[in-house]
Coordinates of C-alpha atoms in Angstrom, one line a residue:
Chain A
X120 CA -13.1 -28.1 -7.7
X121 CA -15.5 -26.9 -10.2
X122 CA -13.6 -24.6 -12.4
X123 CA -11.8 -27.4 -14.7
X124 CA -14.8 -28.7 -16.6
X125 CA -15.2 -27.2 -20.2
X126 CA -18.8 -29.4 -20.4
X127 CA -21.5 -26.5 -20.9
X128 CA -19.5 -23.6 -20.7
X129 CA -18.6 -20.5 -23.1
X130 CA -15.8 -20.6 -25.6
X131 CA -15.6 -16.5 -26.0
X132 CA -14.4 -16.6 -29.8
X133 CA -15.5 -13.7 -33.2
X134 CA -17.4 -16.9 -35.3
X135 CA -20.3 -16.5 -37.4
X136 CA -21.7 -19.1 -34.6
X137 CA -21.4 -17.4 -32.1
X138 CA -23.3 -14.2 -34.0
X139 CA -26.0 -16.5 -34.8
X140 CA -30.0 -15.8 -32.9
X141 CA -29.5 -18.4 -29.5
X142 CA -32.9 -19.6 -31.3
X143 CA -31.7 -21.1 -34.3
X144 CA -28.9 -22.7 -32.1
X145 CA -31.6 -23.9 -30.1
X146 CA -34.2 -25.4 -32.9
X147 CA -30.4 -26.8 -34.7
X148 CA -29.5 -28.3 -31.4
X149 CA -32.9 -30.0 -31.2
X150 CA -33.0 -31.3 -35.5
X151 CA -29.4 -32.9 -34.6
X152 CA -30.3 -34.8 -32.3
X153 CA -33.8 -35.6 -34.4
X154 CA -30.7 -36.2 -37.4
X155 CA -29.1 -38.7 -35.1
X156 CA -31.6 -40.4 -34.4
X157 CA -33.5 -41.1 -37.2
X158 CA -30.4 -41.9 -39.4
X159 CA -29.1 -45.6 -39.3
X160 CA -26.7 -46.1 -41.7
X161 CA -22.5 -45.5 -41.6
X162 CA -22.7 -44.4 -44.8
X163 CA -25.6 -41.2 -43.1
X164 CA -22.8 -41.0 -39.7
X165 CA -20.4 -40.0 -42.7
X166 CA -22.7 -37.0 -44.3
X167 CA -23.8 -36.7 -39.6
X168 CA -19.4 -36.1 -39.1
X169 CA -18.9 -34.6 -42.4
X170 CA -21.7 -31.2 -41.4
X171 CA -20.8 -31.0 -38.5
X172 CA -16.9 -30.5 -38.8
X173 CA -17.7 -28.1 -41.1
X174 CA -20.0 -26.4 -37.9
X175 CA -17.0 -26.7 -35.6
X176 CA -14.5 -25.4 -37.9
X177 CA -16.9 -22.1 -38.3
X178 CA -18.0 -21.8 -34.7
X179 CA -13.5 -21.2 -34.3
X180 CA -13.7 -23.5 -30.7
X181 CA -10.7 -25.7 -31.1
X182 CA -11.7 -29.0 -31.5
X183 CA -9.6 -30.3 -28.3
X184 CA -10.9 -28.2 -26.1
X185 CA -14.0 -29.9 -27.2
X186 CA -13.1 -33.3 -26.8
X187 CA -11.2 -32.7 -23.5
X188 CA -15.1 -32.0 -22.1
X189 CA -16.2 -35.5 -23.0
X190 CA -13.8 -37.2 -20.3
X191 CA -16.7 -37.0 -17.8
X192 CA -18.8 -39.4 -20.4
X193 CA -16.1 -41.7 -20.5
X194 CA -16.8 -43.9 -17.7
X195 CA -20.8 -44.3 -19.0
X196 CA -19.9 -44.7 -22.8
X197 CA -17.6 -47.9 -22.3
X198 CA -20.3 -49.1 -19.6
X199 CA -22.9 -48.8 -22.1
X200 CA -20.8 -50.0 -25.4
X201 CA -19.4 -53.0 -23.5
X202 CA -23.0 -53.7 -22.2
X203 CA -23.9 -53.2 -26.1
X204 CA -21.4 -55.9 -27.3
X205 CA -22.5 -58.7 -25.3
X206 CA -26.4 -58.6 -25.0
X207 CA -27.0 -58.0 -29.2
X208 CA -28.1 -61.6 -29.8
X209 CA -26.9 -62.6 -33.5
X210 CA -24.0 -64.4 -35.2
X211 CA -21.0 -65.4 -33.0
X212 CA -17.6 -64.0 -33.4
X213 CA -16.3 -65.2 -29.9
X214 CA -17.2 -67.4 -26.9
X215 CA -16.3 -67.8 -23.5
X216 CA -17.2 -69.2 -20.3
X217 CA -21.3 -67.0 -20.7
X218 CA -20.4 -64.3 -22.6
X219 CA -20.9 -64.6 -26.6
X220 CA -19.3 -61.7 -29.3
X221 CA -22.1 -60.9 -31.9
X222 CA -21.2 -59.2 -35.4
X223 CA -24.4 -57.4 -34.9
X224 CA -23.4 -56.6 -30.8
X225 CA -20.1 -54.9 -32.3
X226 CA -21.6 -52.4 -34.5
X227 CA -24.6 -51.5 -32.5
X228 CA -22.2 -50.5 -29.8
X229 CA -20.2 -48.6 -32.6
X230 CA -23.4 -47.3 -33.5
X231 CA -24.2 -45.7 -30.0
X232 CA -20.7 -44.4 -29.2
X233 CA -21.0 -42.1 -32.6
X234 CA -24.4 -41.7 -31.4
X235 CA -23.8 -40.7 -27.7
X236 CA -20.2 -38.6 -28.2
X237 CA -21.7 -36.8 -31.5
X238 CA -24.9 -35.8 -29.2
X239 CA -23.3 -35.1 -26.4
X240 CA -20.4 -32.9 -28.8
X241 CA -23.4 -31.3 -30.3
X242 CA -25.2 -30.2 -27.7
X243 CA -22.3 -28.4 -25.6
X244 CA -21.2 -26.8 -29.2
X245 CA -24.6 -24.7 -28.1
X246 CA -23.1 -23.7 -24.7
X247 CA -19.2 -23.2 -26.0
X248 CA -20.7 -20.6 -28.6
X249 CA -23.8 -19.2 -26.9
X250 CA -23.4 -17.3 -23.7
X251 CA -25.2 -18.1 -20.6
X252 CA -27.4 -15.5 -20.9
X253 CA -28.4 -15.6 -24.5
X254 CA -29.1 -18.8 -23.8
X255 CA -32.0 -18.5 -21.4
X256 CA -33.7 -15.7 -23.2
X257 CA -33.2 -18.3 -26.3
X258 CA -35.2 -20.5 -24.2
X259 CA -37.8 -17.9 -22.5
X260 CA -38.7 -16.6 -26.2
X261 CA -38.8 -20.4 -28.2
X262 CA -40.8 -21.9 -24.9
X263 CA -42.8 -18.7 -24.9
X264 CA -46.3 -20.4 -26.5
X265 CA -45.9 -22.7 -23.0
X266 CA -47.5 -19.2 -21.0
X267 CA -50.7 -20.5 -22.3
X268 CA -50.8 -23.4 -20.7
X269 CA -49.6 -21.6 -17.8
X270 CA -46.5 -22.9 -17.0
X271 CA -44.4 -19.4 -15.7
X272 CA -41.6 -19.6 -18.9
X273 CA -40.4 -15.8 -17.3
X274 CA -40.1 -17.1 -13.6
X275 CA -38.0 -20.1 -14.7
X276 CA -36.0 -18.6 -17.2
X277 CA -35.4 -15.7 -14.3
X278 CA -34.3 -18.6 -12.2
X279 CA -31.5 -20.0 -14.5
X280 CA -30.5 -16.8 -15.0
X281 CA -29.8 -16.3 -10.8
X282 CA -28.7 -19.9 -10.4
X283 CA -26.2 -18.8 -13.1
X284 CA -25.0 -15.7 -12.0
X285 CA -24.1 -17.2 -8.0
X286 CA -22.3 -20.3 -9.7
X287 CA -18.9 -17.9 -9.1
X288 CA -20.1 -16.5 -5.7
X289 CA -21.1 -19.5 -4.3
X290 CA -18.5 -21.9 -5.4
X291 CA -16.1 -19.0 -3.8
X292 CA -17.9 -18.9 -0.8
X293 CA -17.2 -23.0 -1.0
X294 CA -13.2 -22.0 -1.4
X295 CA -13.7 -19.5 1.7
X296 CA -15.2 -22.6 3.8
X297 CA -13.1 -25.0 3.0
X298 CA -10.2 -22.7 3.9
X299 CA -11.4 -21.6 7.4
X300 CA -12.6 -25.7 7.7
X301 CA -8.5 -26.8 7.2
X302 CA -7.3 -24.0 9.4
X303 CA -9.7 -25.9 11.9
X304 CA -8.0 -29.3 11.5
X305 CA -10.8 -30.9 9.4
X306 CA -9.3 -32.9 6.2
X307 CA -10.8 -33.4 2.2
X308 CA -8.6 -34.8 0.6
X309 CA -7.4 -37.8 2.7
X310 CA -9.5 -41.4 4.0
X311 CA -11.4 -43.5 1.2
X312 CA -14.3 -42.9 -0.3
X313 CA -17.2 -43.1 2.7
X314 CA -14.5 -40.5 4.5
X315 CA -14.2 -38.5 2.3
X316 CA -18.2 -38.1 1.7
X317 CA -18.2 -37.7 5.5
X318 CA -15.3 -35.0 5.7
X319 CA -17.7 -33.4 3.2
X320 CA -20.3 -32.6 6.0
X321 CA -18.9 -29.5 7.8
X322 CA -18.4 -27.4 4.1
X323 CA -22.2 -28.3 3.3
X324 CA -24.3 -27.6 6.0
X325 CA -22.5 -24.0 6.0
X326 CA -22.6 -23.2 1.9
X327 CA -26.8 -24.5 2.8
X328 CA -27.2 -22.0 5.3
X329 CA -25.6 -19.0 3.9
X330 CA -27.1 -19.7 0.5
X331 CA -30.7 -19.7 1.9
X332 CA -29.4 -16.6 3.8
X333 CA -28.6 -15.5 -0.1
X334 CA -32.2 -16.3 -1.1
X335 CA -33.9 -14.4 1.6
X336 CA -32.0 -11.3 0.9
X337 CA -31.9 -11.7 -2.8
X338 CA -36.1 -12.5 -2.1
X339 CA -36.2 -8.9 -1.0
X340 CA -34.6 -7.5 -3.7
X341 CA -36.3 -8.7 -6.1
X342 CA -39.2 -7.7 -4.8
X343 CA -37.6 -4.0 -4.0
X344 CA -36.8 -4.3 -8.0
X345 CA -40.7 -4.1 -9.2
X346 CA -40.0 -8.1 -10.0
X347 CA -43.8 -8.7 -11.0
X348 CA -46.1 -11.3 -13.0
X349 CA -47.2 -8.7 -15.8
X350 CA -47.5 -9.1 -19.2
X351 CA -45.6 -5.9 -20.3
X352 CA -41.9 -6.1 -19.5
X353 CA -39.6 -4.9 -22.0
X354 CA -35.7 -6.0 -22.6
X355 CA -33.0 -3.8 -22.7
X356 CA -31.2 -6.0 -25.4
X357 CA -34.6 -7.6 -27.0
X358 CA -33.5 -11.0 -29.6
X359 CA -34.1 -10.0 -33.6
X360 CA -33.9 -13.0 -36.1
X361 CA -30.9 -11.4 -38.3
X362 CA -30.3 -12.5 -42.4
X363 CA -28.1 -15.2 -41.5
X364 CA -30.3 -16.3 -39.2
X365 CA -32.9 -17.2 -42.0
X366 CA -30.2 -19.2 -43.7
X367 CA -29.2 -20.9 -40.7
X368 CA -33.4 -22.0 -40.8
X369 CA -33.4 -22.9 -44.6
X370 CA -29.7 -25.1 -43.8
X371 CA -30.9 -26.4 -41.3
X372 CA -34.0 -27.7 -42.3
X373 CA -31.9 -28.8 -45.7
X374 CA -29.4 -30.4 -43.4
X375 CA -32.4 -32.9 -41.4
X376 CA -34.6 -33.6 -45.2
X377 CA -31.3 -35.1 -47.0
X378 CA -30.7 -37.3 -43.7
X379 CA -34.5 -38.3 -43.7
X380 CA -34.4 -39.0 -47.3
X381 CA -31.4 -41.2 -47.6
X382 CA -32.3 -43.1 -45.4
X383 CA -35.1 -44.3 -46.9
X384 CA -33.5 -43.9 -50.2
X385 CA -30.9 -46.6 -48.7
X386 CA -33.6 -49.1 -47.2
X387 CA -35.3 -48.4 -51.1
X388 CA -32.4 -49.8 -52.6
X389 CA -31.9 -52.4 -50.0
X390 CA -28.9 -51.6 -48.4
X391 CA -28.6 -51.3 -44.7
Chain B
X108 CA -44.9 18.4 0.8
X109 CA -43.8 15.2 2.6
X110 CA -43.0 12.1 0.6
X111 CA -43.3 9.4 3.1
X112 CA -45.2 9.9 6.1
X113 CA -45.5 7.0 8.7
X114 CA -48.4 7.5 11.2
X115 CA -48.1 6.0 14.5
X116 CA -47.4 2.5 13.1
X117 CA -46.5 -1.0 15.0
X118 CA -44.7 -4.1 13.1
X119 CA -43.2 -7.0 15.0
X120 CA -41.9 -10.9 14.9
X121 CA -43.5 -13.4 16.2
X122 CA -40.4 -16.1 17.8
X123 CA -41.1 -20.0 17.3
X124 CA -39.6 -22.5 19.3
X125 CA -37.6 -25.4 17.9
X126 CA -41.1 -27.3 16.8
X127 CA -42.9 -24.5 15.1
X128 CA -44.7 -22.9 17.7
X129 CA -45.1 -19.6 18.4
X130 CA -43.8 -19.0 22.3
X131 CA -44.2 -14.7 21.7
X132 CA -43.3 -11.6 19.8
X133 CA -40.7 -9.1 19.4
X134 CA -41.8 -5.8 18.4
X135 CA -39.7 -4.1 16.3
X136 CA -41.6 -1.3 15.9
X137 CA -42.7 0.1 18.5
X138 CA -45.7 3.2 17.4
X139 CA -43.3 5.2 15.2
X140 CA -45.1 8.1 13.2
X141 CA -42.3 10.2 11.4
X142 CA -42.5 12.7 8.2
X143 CA -39.9 13.2 5.1
X144 CA -40.0 16.0 3.3
X145 CA -39.4 15.5 0.0
X146 CA -35.7 16.0 -0.8
X147 CA -34.6 15.6 2.5
X148 CA -31.5 13.5 3.3
X149 CA -31.8 11.9 6.7
X150 CA -29.9 9.7 8.7
X151 CA -31.2 6.7 10.6
X152 CA -28.8 5.4 13.6
X153 CA -29.3 2.7 15.9
X154 CA -27.4 0.4 17.4
X155 CA -28.2 -3.5 16.1
X156 CA -31.9 -4.4 17.2
X157 CA -32.7 -1.5 17.1
X158 CA -35.3 -1.7 14.5
X159 CA -33.7 0.6 11.6
X160 CA -34.0 -2.1 8.8
X161 CA -37.1 -3.4 10.0
X162 CA -38.8 0.1 10.0
X163 CA -36.7 0.8 6.5
X164 CA -38.3 -1.8 5.0
X165 CA -41.6 0.0 5.9
X166 CA -41.0 2.9 3.4
X167 CA -41.4 0.4 -0.3
X168 CA -44.2 -1.8 0.9
X169 CA -41.2 -4.7 1.6
X170 CA -43.3 -4.4 5.3
X171 CA -47.3 -3.6 5.5
X172 CA -47.2 -2.3 9.3
X173 CA -49.3 -4.4 11.4
X174 CA -50.9 -1.6 13.4
X175 CA -50.5 2.4 11.4
X176 CA -50.5 3.3 8.3
X177 CA -47.5 4.7 5.7
X178 CA -48.3 6.8 2.9
X179 CA -45.3 7.4 0.7
X180 CA -46.7 10.1 -2.1
X181 CA -49.9 10.4 -0.7
X182 CA -50.2 6.3 -0.7
X183 CA -50.9 4.0 1.3
X184 CA -48.4 1.3 1.2
X185 CA -51.2 -1.4 2.5
X186 CA -52.6 -1.0 -1.1
X187 CA -51.3 -3.8 -2.8
X188 CA -52.6 -2.8 -6.3
X189 CA -49.9 0.4 -5.8
X190 CA -47.3 -1.6 -4.9
X191 CA -45.3 -1.0 -8.0
X192 CA -45.5 2.4 -7.9
X193 CA -44.8 2.8 -4.6
X194 CA -41.8 0.7 -4.9
X195 CA -41.1 2.4 -8.2
X196 CA -40.5 6.1 -6.0
X197 CA -39.0 4.4 -3.1
X198 CA -35.7 2.5 -4.6
X199 CA -34.0 0.2 -1.8
X200 CA -30.2 -0.6 -1.5
X201 CA -29.0 -3.4 0.7
X202 CA -26.6 -4.2 2.6
X203 CA -25.1 -7.7 1.0
X204 CA -23.6 -6.0 -2.6
X205 CA -23.5 -9.3 -4.3
X206 CA -27.4 -10.5 -2.8
X207 CA -28.8 -7.9 -4.8
X208 CA -27.4 -8.6 -8.6
X209 CA -29.5 -10.6 -10.6
X210 CA -27.5 -10.8 -13.8
X211 CA -24.7 -11.6 -14.5
X212 CA -23.8 -9.3 -17.3
X213 CA -23.6 -5.9 -15.7
X214 CA -26.0 -3.7 -17.9
X215 CA -28.6 -6.1 -17.5
X216 CA -28.7 -6.3 -14.0
X217 CA -29.2 -2.0 -14.4
X218 CA -32.2 -2.6 -16.8
X219 CA -33.8 -5.6 -14.1
X220 CA -36.1 -2.4 -12.9
X221 CA -37.2 -0.6 -15.3
X222 CA -37.4 -4.3 -17.4
X223 CA -39.9 -4.7 -14.8
X224 CA -41.8 -1.8 -14.9
X225 CA -42.3 -2.1 -19.1
X226 CA -40.3 1.1 -19.8
X227 CA -40.8 0.6 -23.6
X228 CA -36.8 0.6 -25.4
X229 CA -35.3 3.0 -26.8
X230 CA -36.0 5.4 -23.6
X231 CA -34.9 2.0 -21.7
X232 CA -31.4 1.9 -22.7
X233 CA -31.1 5.8 -22.2
X234 CA -32.0 5.3 -18.4
X235 CA -29.5 2.1 -18.3
X236 CA -26.6 4.2 -19.5
X237 CA -27.3 7.0 -17.9
X238 CA -27.6 5.9 -14.5
X239 CA -24.5 3.3 -14.9
X240 CA -22.8 6.9 -16.1
X241 CA -24.2 8.4 -12.5
X242 CA -21.9 6.3 -11.1
X243 CA -18.6 6.0 -12.6
X244 CA -19.8 2.7 -13.6
X245 CA -20.6 3.3 -17.8
X246 CA -17.1 1.5 -18.4
X247 CA -18.2 -1.4 -17.2
X248 CA -20.7 -1.6 -19.0
X249 CA -20.9 -5.5 -20.3
X250 CA -19.1 -7.1 -17.8
X251 CA -20.3 -9.5 -15.5
X252 CA -20.5 -8.2 -11.7
X253 CA -18.2 -11.3 -10.2
X254 CA -15.2 -9.5 -10.3
X255 CA -16.4 -5.9 -9.1
X256 CA -15.0 -4.6 -5.4
X257 CA -17.8 -3.7 -2.7
X258 CA -18.3 -0.5 -3.5
X259 CA -18.2 -0.8 -7.4
X260 CA -20.6 -4.2 -6.6
X261 CA -22.8 -1.0 -4.2
X262 CA -22.9 1.4 -7.0
X263 CA -24.0 -1.1 -10.1
X264 CA -27.1 -2.1 -7.5
X265 CA -27.6 2.4 -6.5
X266 CA -27.6 2.5 -11.1
X267 CA -30.3 0.0 -10.8
X268 CA -32.3 1.9 -8.3
X269 CA -31.7 4.8 -10.0
X270 CA -33.2 3.0 -13.9
X271 CA -36.8 3.1 -12.3
X272 CA -36.4 6.9 -11.7
X273 CA -37.2 7.1 -7.8
X274 CA -38.0 10.2 -5.9
X275 CA -36.2 8.6 -3.1
X276 CA -34.3 6.1 -2.0
X277 CA -33.3 4.1 1.0
X278 CA -29.8 2.9 1.9
X279 CA -30.1 0.0 4.1
X280 CA -27.1 0.1 6.1
X281 CA -26.2 0.1 2.3
X282 CA -22.2 1.0 3.6
X283 CA -22.1 -1.8 6.7
X284 CA -20.2 -4.0 4.7
X285 CA -17.9 -2.2 2.8
X286 CA -14.1 -1.4 3.4
X287 CA -13.3 3.1 3.5
X288 CA -12.9 3.1 0.0
X289 CA -15.7 1.4 -0.6
X290 CA -17.5 3.2 1.9
X291 CA -16.3 6.3 0.3
X292 CA -17.3 5.8 -3.0
X293 CA -20.9 4.8 -1.8
X294 CA -21.5 8.0 -0.2
X295 CA -19.8 10.2 -2.9
X296 CA -23.4 8.7 -4.7
X297 CA -25.6 8.9 -2.2
X298 CA -24.3 12.8 -2.1
X299 CA -24.7 12.9 -5.9
X300 CA -28.2 12.2 -5.7
X301 CA -29.2 14.6 -3.0
X302 CA -27.9 16.7 -4.9
X303 CA -29.6 16.1 -8.0
X304 CA -33.1 16.3 -5.5
X305 CA -34.5 12.6 -4.4
X306 CA -34.9 11.9 -1.1
X307 CA -32.3 10.7 0.9
X308 CA -33.0 7.9 3.7
X309 CA -29.4 6.4 5.0
X310 CA -30.0 3.3 7.2
X311 CA -25.7 3.1 9.5
X312 CA -24.2 2.9 12.4
X313 CA -21.7 4.8 11.6
X314 CA -21.5 8.0 13.0
X315 CA -19.7 9.5 10.6
X316 CA -22.0 9.6 7.0
X317 CA -24.7 10.9 9.7
X318 CA -23.0 13.7 10.4
X319 CA -23.0 14.5 6.8
X320 CA -26.9 13.8 6.7
X321 CA -29.3 17.3 6.9
X322 CA -32.0 15.7 9.4
X323 CA -30.1 12.7 12.5
X324 CA -33.3 10.4 14.3
X325 CA -32.3 8.0 16.5
X326 CA -34.4 4.7 16.8
X327 CA -34.0 2.2 19.5
X328 CA -36.2 -0.1 20.7
X329 CA -38.4 0.7 18.0
X330 CA -39.2 4.2 18.5
X331 CA -38.1 7.3 17.8
X332 CA -36.0 8.8 20.9
X333 CA -34.2 11.8 18.8
X334 CA -34.7 14.0 15.7
X335 CA -33.4 16.9 14.8
X336 CA -29.9 18.0 12.8
X337 CA -26.5 17.1 13.7
X338 CA -25.7 19.8 15.4
X339 CA -28.9 18.9 17.4
X340 CA -28.0 15.4 17.7
X341 CA -24.2 15.7 18.5
X342 CA -24.3 18.5 20.7
X343 CA -26.7 15.7 22.9
X344 CA -24.0 13.0 23.0
X345 CA -24.5 11.7 26.4
X346 CA -28.1 11.1 25.2
X347 CA -27.7 9.0 22.3
X348 CA -24.1 7.0 23.7
X349 CA -27.3 5.8 26.1
X350 CA -28.9 4.4 23.1
X351 CA -26.2 2.6 22.0
X352 CA -24.0 5.0 19.6
X353 CA -21.0 6.7 19.7
X354 CA -20.5 10.7 19.0
X355 CA -18.3 11.7 15.6
X356 CA -14.5 11.8 16.7
X357 CA -15.0 15.4 16.3
X358 CA -17.6 15.8 19.0
X359 CA -16.3 13.8 21.3
X360 CA -12.7 15.8 20.8
X361 CA -14.4 19.2 21.1
X362 CA -15.5 18.6 24.1
X363 CA -12.2 17.4 25.7
X364 CA -10.8 20.0 24.7
X365 CA -13.5 22.4 26.2
X366 CA -12.8 20.7 29.2
X367 CA -9.0 21.0 29.1
X368 CA -9.8 24.9 29.0
X369 CA -10.4 25.9 25.1
X370 CA -12.4 28.1 24.9
X371 CA -14.0 27.3 21.5
X372 CA -17.5 28.8 19.1
X373 CA -21.0 26.8 20.0
X374 CA -20.8 25.5 16.2
X375 CA -20.1 21.6 17.4
X376 CA -18.3 20.7 14.9
X377 CA -19.0 17.4 12.9
X378 CA -15.7 16.8 11.0
X379 CA -12.4 17.1 11.7
X380 CA -11.1 19.4 9.3
X381 CA -14.5 21.5 10.9
X382 CA -12.5 21.3 14.2
X383 CA -8.9 21.9 13.5
X384 CA -9.8 25.5 10.9
X385 CA -11.4 25.8 15.2
X386 CA -8.5 25.2 16.9
X387 CA -6.9 27.2 14.1
X388 CA -8.8 30.3 14.2
X389 CA -8.5 30.0 18.6
X390 CA -5.3 29.5 18.8
X391 CA -4.9 32.3 15.9
X392 CA -6.1 34.8 19.0
X393 CA -10.4 35.4 18.1
X394 CA -13.2 33.2 19.7
X395 CA -15.3 31.9 17.2
X396 CA -15.4 30.5 14.0

């Protein structure tokens, strides 16, 4: 049941984007998010979508696969688009009962939808092209400066790593428990929402208990393998920047510069 | 030289009622003393709840004795500053294959121990790949551990310990959750380590596995109740049975044959193959093996 979610999963392929350093990809996602919120013109969005489209092409992740990942957010998106259409004041196009549809509302809703879709696609492109492990490494390295503020960055990275390691273990366990409970007459598929939520209890309790047991074992195993807080730690595959990474950084800065510059240029020329 | 030396150690667990009040204490290890010379293959036997696993956790400072002292390579395990040195010297392989693998990539899991110890990069790679080679898992280096069998996962765990270059490895019921094939794989890896001079402490309740050791101790109620070569311990299997243990099949069969009047030599055959040879030589007319 957890397995057919494509959002946030790794899509194995050999591409230039896959080969980039995870720190570059994290930075790129960050820049992309900024550019989405800085920009407020349709021309700007065309530029952003064109650039993003090229990156998707290079990444070799099929567009259909990416769009399927959007399924999970359709509800939230429709909800916020509708709210935006109705609550924005302005030139009234259509009105019935207490509702008014305004031109500004439509434009705002369209902007909002584009922003949200690009936001989701942009950040999921990062997870599609980066293995969970290198993502964790990248996060640990990029946020390393927080160590000086006494944030246990390495501990968090280890936690994320272990969580990723145990997702398949626990989902297998959940399947096993479901089968065992079904064999004893439990029903996870019928009844109304309330009934189904209640029906989950015989699944969740044993799963939690076993997860705690695993955590205890794992804590011992970490200790036995010398897990510690010292700074001397080394890495089997340390992150190293290549020339492509440097080029990517330059392109990203150029991209952000263009988006910001065009915003002010348009304002100056009196567009918007 | 004695690699591990436990002097009169005791450890007890507090028992709680449902409100969390202490209601009593259960003694798991009770004034136990033992020395293990470097290079030994020692099997530790005992029924469930005998305290053998609690004892094992004292050997690399996962538990510190409440009374008495454990020395590893001459270092007192209660000295917290030498903790990493002790744990590097005495590695541990646990019972559940899944719960001791920390990474989603096998080679990175094997590297976890030496990374924590700050082994420099070039040597780190050597250690990881040679450890994987030793347990026969090189071809899986860049795979995920999820799809492996229990025996394979335990071999990864062994490689992870080996990469720390330990002097001793404790197998804390490492074969208990495996099928016969997985058990054979782990035992083969274990014997290989022993041949390379690493001290092995194998906690188990499989008699057949214990019969391959050089020395067997039986723990009951937190005390060492029998200690000797497999020959000596299984030769007195009437006593071992008092502690909830059953001698290997070959030993039991040999006794039945003797009771039935077959004259076999004094040497106690510990496995089927050895016993078959004794019977064959008896049938050929010789009395001794």
